[in-house]
Amino acid sequence: MKKIISHSEAETENFAFELAQSLQPGTVLTLNGDLGAGKTVFARGFARGLGVEEAVSSPTYTIAQEYALAGNRRLYHLDLYRISSAEAGLAFGVDEFFNDPKAYALVEWPGQIGDVIPDDALKVFIRHLDEHTREITLDD
């Protein structure tokens, strides 16, 4: 387990940027935290670390956002807030995003689909400490 304190959005993005560069395709990360904790800020930094240059926002209404990466790789950014159960997630095809060996998957609100999340997913917990400060914990 690794824990850091971030004092700004820029620090959160930089941490996620560096983390992305250290991981291999096939990695699934769950982003856990309350509304406004900084999950999308983390996702933006992670995407930049993989070379994504386009705008990165939470796919709250589309559920999934896909970004093309160099080397025929992909980044899938999922927001499962509107998914009601594991069965609904499977009907949507979330397991396909998790089983792509050439892709990274970032999953906001993973609790919505429970056991469908791979056992080896890297769990990111973001806790709001004050207006600018976040505690970020990585647990694998």
Short mmCIF file of N, CA and C in Angstrom, two decimals:
data_model
loop_
_atom_site.label_atom_id
_atom_site.label_comp_id
_atom_site.label_asym_id
_atom_site.label_seq_id
_atom_site.Cartn_x
_atom_site.Cartn_y
_atom_site.Cartn_z
N MET A 1 0.85 -1.17 0.00
CA MET A 1 0.00 0.00 0.00
C MET A 1 0.90 1.24 0.00
N LYS A 2 0.49 2.23 -0.77
CA LYS A 2 1.21 3.49 -0.85
C LYS A 2 0.22 4.61 -0.61
N LYS A 3 0.64 5.61 0.16
CA LYS A 3 -0.24 6.73 0.47
C LYS A 3 0.52 8.03 0.25
N ILE A 4 -0.15 9.00 -0.40
CA ILE A 4 0.43 10.33 -0.57
C ILE A 4 -0.63 11.36 -0.20
N ILE A 5 -0.15 12.56 0.10
CA ILE A 5 -1.04 13.69 0.31
C ILE A 5 -0.81 14.65 -0.85
N SER A 6 -1.88 14.99 -1.55
CA SER A 6 -1.82 15.94 -2.66
C SER A 6 -2.42 17.26 -2.19
N HIS A 7 -1.72 18.35 -2.47
CA HIS A 7 -2.18 19.67 -2.03
C HIS A 7 -2.82 20.49 -3.15
N SER A 8 -2.96 19.88 -4.33
CA SER A 8 -3.57 20.62 -5.45
C SER A 8 -3.98 19.65 -6.55
N GLU A 9 -4.80 20.13 -7.47
CA GLU A 9 -5.15 19.32 -8.63
C GLU A 9 -3.90 18.98 -9.44
N ALA A 10 -2.98 19.93 -9.55
CA ALA A 10 -1.75 19.69 -10.31
C ALA A 10 -0.94 18.55 -9.70
N GLU A 11 -0.85 18.50 -8.36
CA GLU A 11 -0.11 17.41 -7.71
C GLU A 11 -0.80 16.07 -7.94
N THR A 12 -2.12 16.06 -7.89
CA THR A 12 -2.87 14.83 -8.14
C THR A 12 -2.63 14.36 -9.58
N GLU A 13 -2.72 15.28 -10.52
CA GLU A 13 -2.48 14.93 -11.92
C GLU A 13 -1.05 14.41 -12.12
N ASN A 14 -0.07 15.05 -11.50
CA ASN A 14 1.32 14.62 -11.66
C ASN A 14 1.54 13.23 -11.08
N PHE A 15 0.94 12.96 -9.93
CA PHE A 15 1.06 11.63 -9.34
C PHE A 15 0.47 10.58 -10.28
N ALA A 16 -0.72 10.84 -10.82
CA ALA A 16 -1.37 9.90 -11.74
C ALA A 16 -0.58 9.75 -13.03
N PHE A 17 0.00 10.85 -13.52
CA PHE A 17 0.84 10.84 -14.72
C PHE A 17 1.99 9.87 -14.54
N GLU A 18 2.70 10.00 -13.42
CA GLU A 18 3.85 9.13 -13.15
C GLU A 18 3.42 7.68 -12.94
N LEU A 19 2.30 7.47 -12.28
CA LEU A 19 1.79 6.12 -12.08
C LEU A 19 1.49 5.45 -13.42
N ALA A 20 0.84 6.18 -14.31
CA ALA A 20 0.50 5.63 -15.63
C ALA A 20 1.73 5.16 -16.37
N GLN A 21 2.81 5.91 -16.26
CA GLN A 21 4.03 5.56 -16.97
C GLN A 21 4.72 4.32 -16.39
N SER A 22 4.33 3.93 -15.18
CA SER A 22 4.96 2.78 -14.54
C SER A 22 4.17 1.48 -14.71
N LEU A 23 3.00 1.56 -15.31
CA LEU A 23 2.12 0.38 -15.43
C LEU A 23 2.10 -0.17 -16.85
N GLN A 24 1.79 -1.44 -16.95
CA GLN A 24 1.73 -2.13 -18.24
C GLN A 24 0.29 -2.20 -18.75
N PRO A 25 0.11 -2.31 -20.08
CA PRO A 25 -1.23 -2.54 -20.62
C PRO A 25 -1.82 -3.79 -19.98
N GLY A 26 -3.12 -3.81 -19.87
CA GLY A 26 -3.82 -4.90 -19.21
C GLY A 26 -4.17 -4.55 -17.77
N THR A 27 -3.70 -3.40 -17.30
CA THR A 27 -3.95 -2.96 -15.93
C THR A 27 -5.35 -2.35 -15.80
N VAL A 28 -6.04 -2.75 -14.74
CA VAL A 28 -7.33 -2.17 -14.38
C VAL A 28 -7.13 -1.42 -13.07
N LEU A 29 -7.58 -0.17 -13.02
CA LEU A 29 -7.52 0.63 -11.80
C LEU A 29 -8.93 1.03 -11.40
N THR A 30 -9.25 0.85 -10.15
CA THR A 30 -10.53 1.34 -9.65
C THR A 30 -10.29 2.66 -8.95
N LEU A 31 -11.14 3.64 -9.23
CA LEU A 31 -11.03 4.96 -8.62
C LEU A 31 -12.18 5.12 -7.64
N ASN A 32 -11.84 5.13 -6.37
CA ASN A 32 -12.81 5.16 -5.29
C ASN A 32 -12.75 6.50 -4.58
N GLY A 33 -13.90 7.10 -4.32
CA GLY A 33 -13.96 8.36 -3.59
C GLY A 33 -15.33 8.98 -3.75
N ASP A 34 -15.66 9.88 -2.85
CA ASP A 34 -16.94 10.57 -2.91
C ASP A 34 -17.01 11.49 -4.12
N LEU A 35 -18.20 12.01 -4.39
CA LEU A 35 -18.36 13.03 -5.43
C LEU A 35 -17.44 14.20 -5.11
N GLY A 36 -16.71 14.67 -6.10
CA GLY A 36 -15.82 15.81 -5.91
C GLY A 36 -14.48 15.48 -5.27
N ALA A 37 -14.20 14.20 -5.04
CA ALA A 37 -12.94 13.83 -4.39
C ALA A 37 -11.73 14.05 -5.30
N GLY A 38 -11.91 13.92 -6.60
CA GLY A 38 -10.80 14.12 -7.53
C GLY A 38 -10.55 12.94 -8.45
N LYS A 39 -11.55 12.07 -8.61
CA LYS A 39 -11.38 10.90 -9.47
C LYS A 39 -11.10 11.31 -10.92
N THR A 40 -11.83 12.30 -11.41
CA THR A 40 -11.64 12.73 -12.79
C THR A 40 -10.32 13.48 -12.95
N VAL A 41 -9.90 14.22 -11.94
CA VAL A 41 -8.59 14.87 -11.98
C VAL A 41 -7.50 13.80 -12.09
N PHE A 42 -7.62 12.75 -11.28
CA PHE A 42 -6.68 11.63 -11.35
C PHE A 42 -6.71 11.02 -12.75
N ALA A 43 -7.89 10.78 -13.29
CA ALA A 43 -8.03 10.18 -14.62
C ALA A 43 -7.37 11.05 -15.69
N ARG A 44 -7.51 12.35 -15.56
CA ARG A 44 -6.90 13.28 -16.53
C ARG A 44 -5.38 13.15 -16.49
N GLY A 45 -4.79 13.12 -15.30
CA GLY A 45 -3.35 12.96 -15.19
C GLY A 45 -2.87 11.61 -15.70
N PHE A 46 -3.63 10.57 -15.39
CA PHE A 46 -3.30 9.22 -15.85
C PHE A 46 -3.30 9.18 -17.39
N ALA A 47 -4.33 9.74 -17.98
CA ALA A 47 -4.43 9.76 -19.44
C ALA A 47 -3.25 10.52 -20.06
N ARG A 48 -2.89 11.65 -19.48
CA ARG A 48 -1.74 12.42 -19.98
C ARG A 48 -0.47 11.58 -19.90
N GLY A 49 -0.33 10.80 -18.83
CA GLY A 49 0.85 9.94 -18.67
C GLY A 49 0.96 8.87 -19.74
N LEU A 50 -0.18 8.53 -20.33
CA LEU A 50 -0.19 7.54 -21.42
C LEU A 50 -0.12 8.19 -22.79
N GLY A 51 -0.09 9.53 -22.82
CA GLY A 51 0.05 10.24 -24.09
C GLY A 51 -1.23 10.81 -24.66
N VAL A 52 -2.33 10.76 -23.91
CA VAL A 52 -3.60 11.33 -24.39
C VAL A 52 -3.49 12.85 -24.36
N GLU A 53 -3.77 13.49 -25.49
CA GLU A 53 -3.69 14.95 -25.57
C GLU A 53 -5.06 15.61 -25.61
N GLU A 54 -6.09 14.85 -25.92
CA GLU A 54 -7.43 15.43 -25.99
C GLU A 54 -8.01 15.65 -24.59
N ALA A 55 -9.09 16.41 -24.54
CA ALA A 55 -9.74 16.70 -23.26
C ALA A 55 -10.24 15.40 -22.62
N VAL A 56 -10.04 15.27 -21.32
CA VAL A 56 -10.49 14.10 -20.58
C VAL A 56 -11.50 14.57 -19.55
N SER A 57 -12.70 14.01 -19.63
CA SER A 57 -13.75 14.35 -18.67
C SER A 57 -14.41 13.06 -18.22
N SER A 58 -15.18 13.15 -17.15
CA SER A 58 -15.83 11.95 -16.64
C SER A 58 -16.95 11.53 -17.59
N PRO A 59 -17.00 10.26 -17.95
CA PRO A 59 -18.05 9.78 -18.85
C PRO A 59 -19.35 9.44 -18.09
N THR A 60 -19.81 10.37 -17.26
CA THR A 60 -20.97 10.12 -16.41
C THR A 60 -22.19 9.70 -17.21
N TYR A 61 -22.44 10.33 -18.33
CA TYR A 61 -23.66 10.03 -19.10
C TYR A 61 -23.42 9.01 -20.20
N THR A 62 -22.18 8.89 -20.67
CA THR A 62 -21.90 7.92 -21.74
C THR A 62 -21.41 6.59 -21.17
N ILE A 63 -21.08 6.56 -19.90
CA ILE A 63 -20.58 5.41 -19.15
C ILE A 63 -19.14 5.06 -19.51
N ALA A 64 -18.79 5.06 -20.78
CA ALA A 64 -17.43 4.71 -21.18
C ALA A 64 -16.87 5.70 -22.19
N GLN A 65 -15.62 6.05 -22.00
CA GLN A 65 -14.89 6.89 -22.93
C GLN A 65 -13.66 6.09 -23.35
N GLU A 66 -13.34 6.10 -24.63
CA GLU A 66 -12.20 5.35 -25.15
C GLU A 66 -11.21 6.30 -25.79
N TYR A 67 -9.93 6.10 -25.47
CA TYR A 67 -8.86 6.92 -26.03
C TYR A 67 -7.84 6.02 -26.71
N ALA A 68 -7.47 6.37 -27.93
CA ALA A 68 -6.45 5.62 -28.67
C ALA A 68 -5.08 6.04 -28.16
N LEU A 69 -4.19 5.06 -27.97
CA LEU A 69 -2.83 5.30 -27.52
C LEU A 69 -1.85 4.79 -28.57
N ALA A 70 -0.63 5.21 -28.48
CA ALA A 70 0.41 4.73 -29.39
C ALA A 70 0.57 3.22 -29.24
N GLY A 71 1.02 2.59 -30.30
CA GLY A 71 1.28 1.15 -30.26
C GLY A 71 0.01 0.31 -30.27
N ASN A 72 -1.06 0.84 -30.85
CA ASN A 72 -2.33 0.11 -30.94
C ASN A 72 -2.90 -0.26 -29.57
N ARG A 73 -2.62 0.60 -28.57
CA ARG A 73 -3.15 0.39 -27.22
C ARG A 73 -4.33 1.33 -27.01
N ARG A 74 -5.05 1.12 -25.92
CA ARG A 74 -6.23 1.94 -25.62
C ARG A 74 -6.29 2.24 -24.12
N LEU A 75 -6.99 3.33 -23.82
CA LEU A 75 -7.36 3.66 -22.45
C LEU A 75 -8.88 3.70 -22.42
N TYR A 76 -9.47 2.93 -21.52
CA TYR A 76 -10.91 2.96 -21.30
C TYR A 76 -11.14 3.65 -19.96
N HIS A 77 -11.99 4.66 -19.98
CA HIS A 77 -12.36 5.38 -18.76
C HIS A 77 -13.85 5.16 -18.55
N LEU A 78 -14.18 4.43 -17.49
CA LEU A 78 -15.57 4.07 -17.21
C LEU A 78 -16.08 4.81 -15.98
N ASP A 79 -17.29 5.30 -16.06
CA ASP A 79 -17.97 5.87 -14.90
C ASP A 79 -19.24 5.05 -14.70
N LEU A 80 -19.24 4.21 -13.67
CA LEU A 80 -20.33 3.26 -13.46
C LEU A 80 -21.40 3.76 -12.48
N TYR A 81 -21.39 5.06 -12.21
CA TYR A 81 -22.35 5.63 -11.26
C TYR A 81 -23.79 5.28 -11.63
N ARG A 82 -24.10 5.25 -12.91
CA ARG A 82 -25.47 5.00 -13.36
C ARG A 82 -25.77 3.52 -13.62
N ILE A 83 -24.79 2.65 -13.40
CA ILE A 83 -25.02 1.21 -13.54
C ILE A 83 -25.56 0.70 -12.20
N SER A 84 -26.63 -0.06 -12.24
CA SER A 84 -27.33 -0.43 -11.01
C SER A 84 -26.88 -1.74 -10.38
N SER A 85 -26.17 -2.59 -11.13
CA SER A 85 -25.80 -3.90 -10.58
C SER A 85 -24.72 -4.54 -11.45
N ALA A 86 -24.15 -5.64 -10.92
CA ALA A 86 -23.17 -6.40 -11.71
C ALA A 86 -23.80 -6.90 -13.00
N GLU A 87 -25.05 -7.36 -12.92
CA GLU A 87 -25.73 -7.87 -14.11
C GLU A 87 -25.88 -6.77 -15.17
N ALA A 88 -26.23 -5.55 -14.73
CA ALA A 88 -26.36 -4.44 -15.68
C ALA A 88 -25.00 -4.10 -16.28
N GLY A 89 -23.94 -4.17 -15.46
CA GLY A 89 -22.60 -3.92 -15.98
C GLY A 89 -22.18 -4.94 -17.02
N LEU A 90 -22.48 -6.21 -16.75
CA LEU A 90 -22.16 -7.27 -17.72
C LEU A 90 -22.97 -7.11 -18.99
N ALA A 91 -24.22 -6.70 -18.87
CA ALA A 91 -25.05 -6.47 -20.05
C ALA A 91 -24.47 -5.33 -20.89
N PHE A 92 -23.86 -4.36 -20.22
CA PHE A 92 -23.21 -3.25 -20.92
C PHE A 92 -21.89 -3.69 -21.54
N GLY A 93 -21.29 -4.74 -21.03
CA GLY A 93 -20.04 -5.27 -21.57
C GLY A 93 -18.80 -4.81 -20.84
N VAL A 94 -18.92 -4.44 -19.56
CA VAL A 94 -17.75 -3.94 -18.85
C VAL A 94 -16.60 -4.95 -18.79
N ASP A 95 -16.93 -6.23 -18.76
CA ASP A 95 -15.89 -7.25 -18.67
C ASP A 95 -14.97 -7.22 -19.90
N GLU A 96 -15.49 -6.81 -21.04
CA GLU A 96 -14.66 -6.71 -22.24
C GLU A 96 -13.57 -5.64 -22.08
N PHE A 97 -13.90 -4.55 -21.39
CA PHE A 97 -12.91 -3.51 -21.14
C PHE A 97 -11.80 -4.02 -20.22
N PHE A 98 -12.15 -4.89 -19.27
CA PHE A 98 -11.19 -5.39 -18.30
C PHE A 98 -10.29 -6.48 -18.85
N ASN A 99 -10.71 -7.12 -19.92
CA ASN A 99 -9.98 -8.27 -20.46
C ASN A 99 -9.18 -7.95 -21.72
N ASP A 100 -8.99 -6.69 -22.02
CA ASP A 100 -8.23 -6.28 -23.20
C ASP A 100 -6.76 -6.16 -22.81
N PRO A 101 -5.89 -7.06 -23.28
CA PRO A 101 -4.48 -7.04 -22.86
C PRO A 101 -3.69 -5.85 -23.40
N LYS A 102 -4.26 -5.10 -24.35
CA LYS A 102 -3.58 -3.94 -24.91
C LYS A 102 -4.16 -2.63 -24.38
N ALA A 103 -4.91 -2.73 -23.29
CA ALA A 103 -5.60 -1.54 -22.80
C ALA A 103 -5.40 -1.35 -21.31
N TYR A 104 -5.61 -0.13 -20.90
CA TYR A 104 -5.70 0.24 -19.49
C TYR A 104 -7.16 0.57 -19.24
N ALA A 105 -7.68 0.25 -18.07
CA ALA A 105 -9.06 0.59 -17.73
C ALA A 105 -9.08 1.34 -16.40
N LEU A 106 -9.66 2.54 -16.42
CA LEU A 106 -9.91 3.32 -15.21
C LEU A 106 -11.39 3.21 -14.91
N VAL A 107 -11.74 2.83 -13.69
CA VAL A 107 -13.13 2.57 -13.35
C VAL A 107 -13.56 3.43 -12.16
N GLU A 108 -14.39 4.43 -12.45
CA GLU A 108 -14.99 5.22 -11.37
C GLU A 108 -16.25 4.51 -10.89
N TRP A 109 -16.52 4.54 -9.61
CA TRP A 109 -17.67 3.91 -8.96
C TRP A 109 -17.68 2.39 -9.19
N PRO A 110 -16.57 1.71 -8.90
CA PRO A 110 -16.50 0.27 -9.13
C PRO A 110 -17.45 -0.54 -8.25
N GLY A 111 -17.86 0.00 -7.13
CA GLY A 111 -18.77 -0.72 -6.23
C GLY A 111 -20.10 -1.04 -6.87
N GLN A 112 -20.45 -0.35 -7.93
CA GLN A 112 -21.72 -0.59 -8.61
C GLN A 112 -21.78 -1.97 -9.25
N ILE A 113 -20.60 -2.55 -9.55
CA ILE A 113 -20.61 -3.86 -10.22
C ILE A 113 -19.93 -4.95 -9.40
N GLY A 114 -19.54 -4.64 -8.19
CA GLY A 114 -19.04 -5.65 -7.24
C GLY A 114 -17.97 -6.57 -7.77
N ASP A 115 -18.27 -7.86 -7.76
CA ASP A 115 -17.29 -8.91 -8.06
C ASP A 115 -16.87 -8.98 -9.52
N VAL A 116 -17.44 -8.17 -10.37
CA VAL A 116 -17.05 -8.17 -11.78
C VAL A 116 -15.65 -7.55 -11.95
N ILE A 117 -15.26 -6.70 -11.00
CA ILE A 117 -13.93 -6.08 -11.04
C ILE A 117 -12.88 -7.19 -10.86
N PRO A 118 -11.85 -7.22 -11.71
CA PRO A 118 -10.81 -8.26 -11.57
C PRO A 118 -10.13 -8.20 -10.20
N ASP A 119 -9.78 -9.37 -9.68
CA ASP A 119 -9.13 -9.46 -8.38
C ASP A 119 -7.80 -8.72 -8.33
N ASP A 120 -7.11 -8.66 -9.47
CA ASP A 120 -5.79 -8.02 -9.48
C ASP A 120 -5.85 -6.53 -9.82
N ALA A 121 -7.03 -5.93 -9.79
CA ALA A 121 -7.16 -4.49 -10.07
C ALA A 121 -6.41 -3.69 -9.01
N LEU A 122 -5.78 -2.62 -9.45
CA LEU A 122 -5.12 -1.69 -8.54
C LEU A 122 -6.19 -0.75 -8.01
N LYS A 123 -6.34 -0.69 -6.70
CA LYS A 123 -7.39 0.13 -6.09
C LYS A 123 -6.82 1.49 -5.68
N VAL A 124 -7.43 2.55 -6.19
CA VAL A 124 -7.03 3.91 -5.86
C VAL A 124 -8.16 4.51 -5.02
N PHE A 125 -7.81 4.97 -3.83
CA PHE A 125 -8.77 5.62 -2.94
C PHE A 125 -8.39 7.08 -2.81
N ILE A 126 -9.33 7.96 -3.09
CA ILE A 126 -9.08 9.40 -3.00
C ILE A 126 -10.02 9.96 -1.94
N ARG A 127 -9.41 10.55 -0.91
CA ARG A 127 -10.20 11.08 0.19
C ARG A 127 -10.01 12.58 0.28
N HIS A 128 -11.11 13.28 0.32
CA HIS A 128 -11.15 14.74 0.40
C HIS A 128 -10.82 15.17 1.83
N LEU A 129 -9.68 15.86 2.00
CA LEU A 129 -9.30 16.33 3.34
C LEU A 129 -9.74 17.77 3.58
N ASP A 130 -9.59 18.62 2.57
CA ASP A 130 -10.11 19.99 2.61
C ASP A 130 -10.26 20.47 1.17
N GLU A 131 -10.50 21.74 0.99
CA GLU A 131 -10.79 22.27 -0.34
C GLU A 131 -9.74 21.89 -1.39
N HIS A 132 -8.48 21.85 -1.01
CA HIS A 132 -7.41 21.58 -1.98
C HIS A 132 -6.65 20.29 -1.71
N THR A 133 -6.80 19.71 -0.54
CA THR A 133 -5.95 18.59 -0.12
C THR A 133 -6.68 17.26 -0.22
N ARG A 134 -5.97 16.27 -0.80
CA ARG A 134 -6.52 14.92 -0.95
C ARG A 134 -5.51 13.91 -0.44
N GLU A 135 -6.01 12.86 0.16
CA GLU A 135 -5.20 11.71 0.52
C GLU A 135 -5.46 10.66 -0.55
N ILE A 136 -4.39 10.21 -1.21
CA ILE A 136 -4.52 9.21 -2.26
C ILE A 136 -3.80 7.94 -1.79
N THR A 137 -4.54 6.85 -1.77
CA THR A 137 -3.99 5.58 -1.33
C THR A 137 -4.07 4.57 -2.48
N LEU A 138 -2.97 3.87 -2.72
CA LEU A 138 -2.94 2.79 -3.72
C LEU A 138 -2.87 1.49 -2.98
N ASP A 139 -3.74 0.58 -3.35
CA ASP A 139 -3.79 -0.73 -2.70
C ASP A 139 -3.96 -1.79 -3.77
N ASP A 140 -3.03 -2.74 -3.84
CA ASP A 140 -3.16 -3.79 -4.87
C ASP A 140 -3.37 -5.12 -4.28
#
